[in-house]
PDB file of C-alpha atoms in Angstrom:
ATOM      1  CA  MET A 176      23.701  25.312 -14.150  1.00  0.00           C
ATOM      2  CA  THR A 177      21.450  22.535 -13.443  1.00  0.00           C
ATOM      3  CA  THR A 178      17.776  21.813 -14.186  1.00  0.00           C
ATOM      4  CA  GLN A 179      15.618  21.456 -11.018  1.00  0.00           C
ATOM      5  CA  GLY A 180      13.391  18.615 -10.679  1.00  0.00           C
ATOM      6  CA  LYS A 181      11.347  16.674  -8.064  1.00  0.00           C
ATOM      7  CA  LEU A 182      12.128  13.099  -7.227  1.00  0.00           C
ATOM      8  CA  GLU A 183       8.994  11.322  -6.444  1.00  0.00           C
ATOM      9  CA  LEU A 184       8.665   7.556  -5.726  1.00  0.00           C
ATOM     10  CA  THR A 185       6.146   4.851  -6.070  1.00  0.00           C
ATOM     11  CA  ILE A 186       6.358   1.405  -4.729  1.00  0.00           C
ATOM     12  CA  LYS A 187       3.620  -1.253  -5.596  1.00  0.00           C
ATOM     13  CA  ILE A 188       2.912  -4.149  -3.279  1.00  0.00           C
ATOM     14  CA  SER A 189       0.168  -6.817  -3.420  1.00  0.00           C
ATOM     15  CA  GLU A 190       0.312  -8.340  -0.020  1.00  0.00           C
ATOM     16  CA  PHE A 191      -0.469  -6.724   3.573  1.00  0.00           C
ATOM     17  CA  PRO A 192       2.657  -5.420   5.624  1.00  0.00           C
ATOM     18  CA  ALA A 193       3.778  -8.342   7.802  1.00  0.00           C
ATOM     19  CA  ASP A 194       5.098  -6.344  10.651  1.00  0.00           C
ATOM     20  CA  VAL A 195       2.932  -3.428  11.717  1.00  0.00           C
ATOM     21  CA  LYS A 196       3.670  -1.201  14.555  1.00  0.00           C
ATOM     22  CA  THR A 197       1.661   1.575  15.943  1.00  0.00           C
ATOM     23  CA  VAL A 198       3.332   4.409  16.811  1.00  0.00           C
ATOM     24  CA  GLU A 199       2.624   8.160  18.026  1.00  0.00           C
ATOM     25  CA  ASN A 200      -0.649   9.196  17.851  1.00  0.00           C
ATOM     26  CA  GLY A 201      -1.877   6.117  16.390  1.00  0.00           C
ATOM     27  CA  TRP A 202       0.094   6.243  13.155  1.00  0.00           C
ATOM     28  CA  LYS A 203       1.193   2.907  11.675  1.00  0.00           C
ATOM     29  CA  SER A 204       4.513   2.146  10.616  1.00  0.00           C
ATOM     30  CA  PHE A 205       6.052  -0.680   8.504  1.00  0.00           C
ATOM     31  CA  GLU A 206       8.917  -1.512   6.481  1.00  0.00           C
ATOM     32  CA  ILE A 207       9.170  -2.564   2.634  1.00  0.00           C
ATOM     33  CA  ASP A 208      11.684  -4.414   0.924  1.00  0.00           C
ATOM     34  CA  CYS A 209      12.384  -2.983  -2.168  1.00  0.00           C
ATOM     35  CA  ASP A 210      15.295  -5.198  -4.048  1.00  0.00           C
ATOM     36  CA  GLY A 211      17.224  -4.848  -0.927  1.00  0.00           C
ATOM     37  CA  GLN A 212      16.589  -1.291  -0.129  1.00  0.00           C
ATOM     38  CA  ILE A 213      14.491  -1.336   3.142  1.00  0.00           C
ATOM     39  CA  VAL A 214      11.824   1.566   3.115  1.00  0.00           C
ATOM     40  CA  SER A 215      10.495   2.704   5.937  1.00  0.00           C
ATOM     41  CA  VAL A 216       6.688   4.310   5.786  1.00  0.00           C
ATOM     42  CA  THR A 217       4.667   5.870   8.269  1.00  0.00           C
ATOM     43  CA  VAL A 218       1.158   6.852   7.691  1.00  0.00           C
ATOM     44  CA  LYS A 219      -1.797   8.133   9.517  1.00  0.00           C
ATOM     45  CA  PRO A 220      -4.490   5.566  10.830  1.00  0.00           C
ATOM     46  CA  LYS A 221      -6.764   6.941   7.988  1.00  0.00           C
ATOM     47  CA  VAL A 222      -4.549   6.356   5.462  1.00  0.00           C
ATOM     48  CA  PHE A 223      -3.516   2.762   6.466  1.00  0.00           C
ATOM     49  CA  LYS A 224      -6.946   1.756   6.716  1.00  0.00           C
ATOM     50  CA  LYS A 225      -7.084   1.700   2.816  1.00  0.00           C
ATOM     51  CA  LEU A 226      -4.548  -1.274   3.275  1.00  0.00           C
ATOM     52  CA  GLU A 227      -6.891  -2.852   5.800  1.00  0.00           C
ATOM     53  CA  GLN A 228     -10.125  -2.743   3.766  1.00  0.00           C
ATOM     54  CA  ALA A 229      -8.524  -3.874   0.599  1.00  0.00           C
ATOM     55  CA  GLN A 230      -7.305  -7.008   2.594  1.00  0.00           C
ATOM     56  CA  THR A 231     -10.810  -7.686   3.836  1.00  0.00           C
ATOM     57  CA  ASP A 232     -12.607  -6.523   0.465  1.00  0.00           C
ATOM     58  CA  TYR A 233     -10.725  -7.896  -2.333  1.00  0.00           C
ATOM     59  CA  PRO A 234      -9.429 -11.401  -3.110  1.00  0.00           C
ATOM     60  CA  MET A 235      -6.454  -9.663  -5.062  1.00  0.00           C
ATOM     61  CA  TRP A 236      -5.555  -6.002  -4.947  1.00  0.00           C
ATOM     62  CA  VAL A 237      -2.305  -3.783  -5.609  1.00  0.00           C
ATOM     63  CA  ALA A 238      -1.389  -0.763  -3.762  1.00  0.00           C
ATOM     64  CA  ALA A 239       0.625   2.101  -4.883  1.00  0.00           C
ATOM     65  CA  ILE A 240       2.630   3.886  -2.069  1.00  0.00           C
ATOM     66  CA  ALA A 241       3.903   7.455  -3.436  1.00  0.00           C
ATOM     67  CA  GLY A 242       6.094   9.689  -1.689  1.00  0.00           C
ATOM     68  CA  LYS A 243       9.599  11.331  -1.526  1.00  0.00           C
ATOM     69  CA  MET A 244      12.847   9.919  -0.430  1.00  0.00           C
ATOM     70  CA  GLY A 245      13.871  11.285   2.874  1.00  0.00           C
ATOM     71  CA  GLU A 246      16.507  10.477   5.467  1.00  0.00           C
ATOM     72  CA  PRO A 247      18.876   7.363   4.768  1.00  0.00           C
ATOM     73  CA  THR A 248      18.784   4.558   7.339  1.00  0.00           C
ATOM     74  CA  ASP A 249      21.364   1.719   7.856  1.00  0.00           C
ATOM     75  CA  ARG A 250      19.440  -0.593   5.331  1.00  0.00           C
ATOM     76  CA  GLY A 251      17.554   1.764   3.145  1.00  0.00           C
ATOM     77  CA  PHE A 252      15.459   5.083   3.505  1.00  0.00           C
ATOM     78  CA  VAL A 253      12.444   6.713   5.068  1.00  0.00           C
ATOM     79  CA  LEU A 254       9.569   7.464   2.533  1.00  0.00           C
ATOM     80  CA  ASN A 255       8.564  11.246   3.589  1.00  0.00           C
ATOM     81  CA  GLU A 256       4.943  12.204   2.883  1.00  0.00           C
ATOM     82  CA  PRO A 257       3.649   8.822   1.823  1.00  0.00           C
ATOM     83  CA  ALA A 258       0.218   8.608   0.017  1.00  0.00           C
ATOM     84  CA  ILE A 259      -1.547   5.049  -0.578  1.00  0.00           C
ATOM     85  CA  GLN A 260      -3.915   4.367  -3.511  1.00  0.00           C
ATOM     86  CA  VAL A 261      -5.615   0.984  -3.424  1.00  0.00           C
ATOM     87  CA  PHE A 262      -6.765  -1.070  -6.743  1.00  0.00           C
ATOM     88  CA  GLU A 263      -8.902  -4.075  -7.048  1.00  0.00           C
ATOM     89  CA  LYS A 264      -6.777  -6.743  -9.191  1.00  0.00           C
ATOM     90  CA  LYS A 265      -9.187  -8.443 -11.411  1.00  0.00           C
ATOM     91  CA  PRO A 266      -7.724 -11.942 -12.566  1.00  0.00           C
ATOM     92  CA  LYS A 267      -7.358 -12.145 -16.344  1.00  0.00           C
ATOM     93  CA  GLU A 268      -9.764 -14.547 -18.224  1.00  0.00           C
ATOM     94  CA  PRO A 269      -7.858 -17.267 -20.005  1.00  0.00           C
ATOM     95  CA  LYS A 270      -7.905 -16.738 -23.904  1.00  0.00           C
ATOM     96  CA  GLU A 271      -9.872 -19.126 -25.653  1.00  0.00           C
ATOM     97  CA  THR A 272      -8.309 -20.918 -28.617  1.00  0.00           C
ATOM     98  CA  PRO A 273     -10.023 -21.222 -31.955  1.00  0.00           C
ATOM     99  CA  VAL A 274     -11.529 -24.777 -32.420  1.00  0.00           C
ATOM    100  CA  ALA A 275     -10.311 -25.767 -36.110  1.00  0.00           C
TER     101      ALA A 275
END
């Protein structure tokens, strides 16, 4: 007997998706290349707005897109139930070298 588990994926991006399409009911659809696997993501306009806002508000940012692995496609798979969290990325301050 096998142990039951749940497979959840988190994809991190730090640039705005290049080719965003508006599909049924205003939802936004885009693809992410994850090491050769193309992940298809479709989200509600309200969820996609988080990416748009990060693009305008933050000079550097990272988004975590989490969901479940869905149907396979020719080049990858569909991400089911995607959720997006966006974080501002602060540049690291250079460490000062001690003066001898």
